[in-house]
Amino acid sequence: MDTCFVCRKHKGQEPIPPGGYIYEDAHWMVCHAPAKLGPLGTLFIESRRHFLNYAEMTDEEAASLGGVLKKTYAALILHTQAERVYQLSTMEGAPHFHCWILPRRKEVTDDAVAERRMELDLLPPDLAGMVKELGEYDFTSSEARERF
């Protein structure tokens, strides 16, 4: 897609990520995030093919993502001594499937973790029910795309 930043980056039409791509396979490319976007070791897992979310993955993409996540988590734990590794996928800034992978080191205080838990309390109380309702929709339909 000509207007997609991630697609343009994959084609060499945007600056390459810091250090280039550190892992590539048939479906995924992994790179370091720019330093201003997260702690040292923050990575992006980007789909080679342009699509927006998990529901739009092919079966092959879905099956291979677990292996890429496992390798990425293991490398971050080994090289950053992360106590935890977090994954986040929002596609807000770049509407192309990508996961943020963020290491949390021992230096992160219990207060910071508690602060994140308080933020979770702000989510709708029936979030699980709302997600369960989504099972009724065919996410490839135009009606579902308009609704969600």
PDB file of C-alpha atoms in Angstrom:
ATOM      1  CA  MET A   1       0.000   0.000   0.000  1.00  0.00           C
ATOM      2  CA  ASP A   2       1.570   3.253  -1.139  1.00  0.00           C
ATOM      3  CA  THR A   3       0.373   5.402   1.773  1.00  0.00           C
ATOM      4  CA  CYS A   4       1.208   2.935   4.565  1.00  0.00           C
ATOM      5  CA  PHE A   5       4.326   3.932   6.513  1.00  0.00           C
ATOM      6  CA  VAL A   6       5.213   0.309   7.404  1.00  0.00           C
ATOM      7  CA  CYS A   7       4.768  -0.907   3.810  1.00  0.00           C
ATOM      8  CA  ARG A   8       6.884   1.998   2.592  1.00  0.00           C
ATOM      9  CA  LYS A   9       9.549   1.163   5.206  1.00  0.00           C
ATOM     10  CA  HIS A  10       9.631  -2.460   4.017  1.00  0.00           C
ATOM     11  CA  LYS A  11      10.167  -1.246   0.429  1.00  0.00           C
ATOM     12  CA  GLY A  12      13.036   1.044   1.479  1.00  0.00           C
ATOM     13  CA  GLN A  13      11.004   4.196   0.837  1.00  0.00           C
ATOM     14  CA  GLU A  14      11.254   5.292   4.495  1.00  0.00           C
ATOM     15  CA  PRO A  15      14.345   5.313   6.733  1.00  0.00           C
ATOM     16  CA  ILE A  16      15.375   1.866   7.911  1.00  0.00           C
ATOM     17  CA  PRO A  17      14.891   1.102  11.610  1.00  0.00           C
ATOM     18  CA  PRO A  18      17.833   1.577  14.012  1.00  0.00           C
ATOM     19  CA  GLY A  19      20.124  -1.389  13.353  1.00  0.00           C
ATOM     20  CA  GLY A  20      18.014  -2.606  10.434  1.00  0.00           C
ATOM     21  CA  TYR A  21      15.818  -5.669  10.651  1.00  0.00           C
ATOM     22  CA  ILE A  22      17.126  -8.166  13.177  1.00  0.00           C
ATOM     23  CA  TYR A  23      14.864 -11.061  12.141  1.00  0.00           C
ATOM     24  CA  GLU A  24      12.924 -11.807   8.966  1.00  0.00           C
ATOM     25  CA  ASP A  25      10.940 -14.735   7.679  1.00  0.00           C
ATOM     26  CA  ALA A  26       8.215 -15.266   5.082  1.00  0.00           C
ATOM     27  CA  HIS A  27       5.587 -13.405   7.136  1.00  0.00           C
ATOM     28  CA  TRP A  28       7.326 -11.206   9.739  1.00  0.00           C
ATOM     29  CA  MET A  29      10.058  -8.605  10.138  1.00  0.00           C
ATOM     30  CA  VAL A  30      11.444  -7.633  13.558  1.00  0.00           C
ATOM     31  CA  CYS A  31      13.254  -4.373  14.268  1.00  0.00           C
ATOM     32  CA  HIS A  32      14.257  -2.086  17.123  1.00  0.00           C
ATOM     33  CA  ALA A  33      11.916   0.777  17.908  1.00  0.00           C
ATOM     34  CA  PRO A  34      13.399   4.265  17.755  1.00  0.00           C
ATOM     35  CA  ALA A  35      14.906   5.102  21.175  1.00  0.00           C
ATOM     36  CA  LYS A  36      12.387   7.888  21.832  1.00  0.00           C
ATOM     37  CA  LEU A  37       9.463   5.411  21.622  1.00  0.00           C
ATOM     38  CA  GLY A  38      10.320   3.052  24.445  1.00  0.00           C
ATOM     39  CA  PRO A  39      12.903   1.573  26.763  1.00  0.00           C
ATOM     40  CA  LEU A  40      16.080   0.034  25.399  1.00  0.00           C
ATOM     41  CA  GLY A  41      15.180  -3.285  23.810  1.00  0.00           C
ATOM     42  CA  THR A  42      11.726  -2.244  22.586  1.00  0.00           C
ATOM     43  CA  LEU A  43      11.043  -4.125  19.362  1.00  0.00           C
ATOM     44  CA  PHE A  44       8.414  -4.125  16.643  1.00  0.00           C
ATOM     45  CA  ILE A  45       7.181  -7.310  14.984  1.00  0.00           C
ATOM     46  CA  GLU A  46       5.715  -6.179  11.661  1.00  0.00           C
ATOM     47  CA  SER A  47       3.724  -8.210   9.161  1.00  0.00           C
ATOM     48  CA  ARG A  48       5.185  -8.312   5.675  1.00  0.00           C
ATOM     49  CA  ARG A  49       1.710  -8.324   4.161  1.00  0.00           C
ATOM     50  CA  HIS A  50      -0.507  -5.294   4.707  1.00  0.00           C
ATOM     51  CA  PHE A  51      -3.417  -6.088   7.032  1.00  0.00           C
ATOM     52  CA  LEU A  52      -4.719  -4.492  10.196  1.00  0.00           C
ATOM     53  CA  ASN A  53      -5.451  -7.042  12.919  1.00  0.00           C
ATOM     54  CA  TYR A  54      -5.360 -10.630  14.101  1.00  0.00           C
ATOM     55  CA  ALA A  55      -8.718 -11.411  12.480  1.00  0.00           C
ATOM     56  CA  GLU A  56      -7.269 -10.638   9.042  1.00  0.00           C
ATOM     57  CA  MET A  57      -4.255 -12.968   9.352  1.00  0.00           C
ATOM     58  CA  THR A  58      -3.947 -15.966   7.090  1.00  0.00           C
ATOM     59  CA  ASP A  59      -3.724 -19.325   8.843  1.00  0.00           C
ATOM     60  CA  GLU A  60      -0.011 -19.437   8.010  1.00  0.00           C
ATOM     61  CA  GLU A  61       0.612 -15.987   9.498  1.00  0.00           C
ATOM     62  CA  ALA A  62      -1.297 -16.883  12.647  1.00  0.00           C
ATOM     63  CA  ALA A  63       0.591 -20.176  13.051  1.00  0.00           C
ATOM     64  CA  SER A  64       4.010 -18.589  12.541  1.00  0.00           C
ATOM     65  CA  LEU A  65       3.535 -15.579  14.840  1.00  0.00           C
ATOM     66  CA  GLY A  66       3.816 -17.711  17.988  1.00  0.00           C
ATOM     67  CA  GLY A  67       7.277 -18.896  16.971  1.00  0.00           C
ATOM     68  CA  VAL A  68       8.437 -15.359  16.236  1.00  0.00           C
ATOM     69  CA  LEU A  69       7.103 -14.169  19.613  1.00  0.00           C
ATOM     70  CA  LYS A  70       8.864 -17.030  21.408  1.00  0.00           C
ATOM     71  CA  LYS A  71      12.211 -16.256  19.749  1.00  0.00           C
ATOM     72  CA  THR A  72      11.809 -12.529  20.377  1.00  0.00           C
ATOM     73  CA  TYR A  73      10.880 -12.967  24.048  1.00  0.00           C
ATOM     74  CA  ALA A  74      13.796 -15.362  24.624  1.00  0.00           C
ATOM     75  CA  ALA A  75      16.289 -12.964  23.025  1.00  0.00           C
ATOM     76  CA  LEU A  76      15.023  -9.991  25.062  1.00  0.00           C
ATOM     77  CA  ILE A  77      15.134 -11.923  28.329  1.00  0.00           C
ATOM     78  CA  LEU A  78      18.657 -13.127  27.579  1.00  0.00           C
ATOM     79  CA  HIS A  79      20.084  -9.805  26.399  1.00  0.00           C
ATOM     80  CA  THR A  80      18.224  -7.298  28.605  1.00  0.00           C
ATOM     81  CA  GLN A  81      17.711  -9.401  31.747  1.00  0.00           C
ATOM     82  CA  ALA A  82      14.036  -8.438  31.548  1.00  0.00           C
ATOM     83  CA  GLU A  83      11.839  -9.743  34.353  1.00  0.00           C
ATOM     84  CA  ARG A  84       8.811  -9.454  32.095  1.00  0.00           C
ATOM     85  CA  VAL A  85       8.223  -8.885  28.414  1.00  0.00           C
ATOM     86  CA  TYR A  86       5.029  -7.160  27.340  1.00  0.00           C
ATOM     87  CA  GLN A  87       3.267  -7.239  23.993  1.00  0.00           C
ATOM     88  CA  LEU A  88       0.953  -4.499  22.754  1.00  0.00           C
ATOM     89  CA  SER A  89      -0.864  -4.212  19.437  1.00  0.00           C
ATOM     90  CA  THR A  90      -2.972  -1.131  18.768  1.00  0.00           C
ATOM     91  CA  MET A  91      -2.325  -0.142  15.129  1.00  0.00           C
ATOM     92  CA  GLU A  92      -3.316   3.428  16.007  1.00  0.00           C
ATOM     93  CA  GLY A  93      -0.235   5.271  14.772  1.00  0.00           C
ATOM     94  CA  ALA A  94       0.434   3.017  11.794  1.00  0.00           C
ATOM     95  CA  PRO A  95      -2.599   1.108  10.468  1.00  0.00           C
ATOM     96  CA  HIS A  96      -0.565  -1.982   9.524  1.00  0.00           C
ATOM     97  CA  PHE A  97      -0.297  -5.047  11.762  1.00  0.00           C
ATOM     98  CA  HIS A  98       2.603  -4.722  14.187  1.00  0.00           C
ATOM     99  CA  CYS A  99       3.278  -5.697  17.788  1.00  0.00           C
ATOM    100  CA  TRP A 100       5.217  -3.646  20.272  1.00  0.00           C
ATOM    101  CA  ILE A 101       7.451  -5.897  22.374  1.00  0.00           C
ATOM    102  CA  LEU A 102       8.671  -4.140  25.533  1.00  0.00           C
ATOM    103  CA  PRO A 103      11.088  -5.548  28.094  1.00  0.00           C
ATOM    104  CA  ARG A 104      10.499  -4.630  31.737  1.00  0.00           C
ATOM    105  CA  ARG A 105      13.696  -4.718  33.724  1.00  0.00           C
ATOM    106  CA  LYS A 106      14.154  -5.226  37.450  1.00  0.00           C
ATOM    107  CA  GLU A 107      14.665  -1.492  37.868  1.00  0.00           C
ATOM    108  CA  VAL A 108      10.961  -0.865  37.275  1.00  0.00           C
ATOM    109  CA  THR A 109       9.498  -0.275  40.706  1.00  0.00           C
ATOM    110  CA  ASP A 110       6.509  -1.957  42.274  1.00  0.00           C
ATOM    111  CA  ASP A 111       4.876   1.485  42.297  1.00  0.00           C
ATOM    112  CA  ALA A 112       5.071   1.687  38.494  1.00  0.00           C
ATOM    113  CA  VAL A 113       3.513  -1.765  38.143  1.00  0.00           C
ATOM    114  CA  ALA A 114       0.753  -0.791  40.616  1.00  0.00           C
ATOM    115  CA  GLU A 115       0.119   2.370  38.588  1.00  0.00           C
ATOM    116  CA  ARG A 116      -0.456   0.267  35.441  1.00  0.00           C
ATOM    117  CA  ARG A 117      -2.867  -1.956  37.379  1.00  0.00           C
ATOM    118  CA  MET A 118      -4.856   1.132  38.425  1.00  0.00           C
ATOM    119  CA  GLU A 119      -5.114   2.103  34.753  1.00  0.00           C
ATOM    120  CA  LEU A 120      -6.612  -1.315  34.028  1.00  0.00           C
ATOM    121  CA  ASP A 121      -9.344  -0.561  36.570  1.00  0.00           C
ATOM    122  CA  LEU A 122     -10.534   2.192  34.211  1.00  0.00           C
ATOM    123  CA  LEU A 123     -11.567  -0.355  31.568  1.00  0.00           C
ATOM    124  CA  PRO A 124     -15.309  -1.038  31.147  1.00  0.00           C
ATOM    125  CA  PRO A 125     -16.516  -3.448  33.859  1.00  0.00           C
ATOM    126  CA  ASP A 126     -18.094  -5.812  31.302  1.00  0.00           C
ATOM    127  CA  LEU A 127     -15.155  -5.884  28.898  1.00  0.00           C
ATOM    128  CA  ALA A 128     -15.179  -9.710  28.860  1.00  0.00           C
ATOM    129  CA  GLY A 129     -18.857  -9.720  27.892  1.00  0.00           C
ATOM    130  CA  MET A 130     -18.252  -7.153  25.195  1.00  0.00           C
ATOM    131  CA  VAL A 131     -15.440  -9.270  23.749  1.00  0.00           C
ATOM    132  CA  LYS A 132     -17.602 -12.413  23.901  1.00  0.00           C
ATOM    133  CA  GLU A 133     -20.247 -10.654  21.766  1.00  0.00           C
ATOM    134  CA  LEU A 134     -17.641 -10.135  19.045  1.00  0.00           C
ATOM    135  CA  GLY A 135     -17.624 -13.890  18.405  1.00  0.00           C
ATOM    136  CA  GLU A 136     -20.904 -13.466  16.511  1.00  0.00           C
ATOM    137  CA  TYR A 137     -19.377 -11.291  13.811  1.00  0.00           C
ATOM    138  CA  ASP A 138     -17.740 -12.177  10.534  1.00  0.00           C
ATOM    139  CA  PHE A 139     -14.851  -9.711  10.661  1.00  0.00           C
ATOM    140  CA  THR A 140     -14.318  -9.913   6.934  1.00  0.00           C
ATOM    141  CA  SER A 141     -17.757  -8.397   6.276  1.00  0.00           C
ATOM    142  CA  SER A 142     -18.220  -4.715   5.525  1.00  0.00           C
ATOM    143  CA  GLU A 143     -20.843  -4.500   8.324  1.00  0.00           C
ATOM    144  CA  ALA A 144     -18.303  -5.678  10.898  1.00  0.00           C
ATOM    145  CA  ARG A 145     -15.637  -3.296   9.604  1.00  0.00           C
ATOM    146  CA  GLU A 146     -18.075  -0.389   9.936  1.00  0.00           C
ATOM    147  CA  ARG A 147     -19.200  -1.427  13.423  1.00  0.00           C
ATOM    148  CA  PHE A 148     -15.732  -2.122  14.802  1.00  0.00           C
TER     149      PHE A 148
END
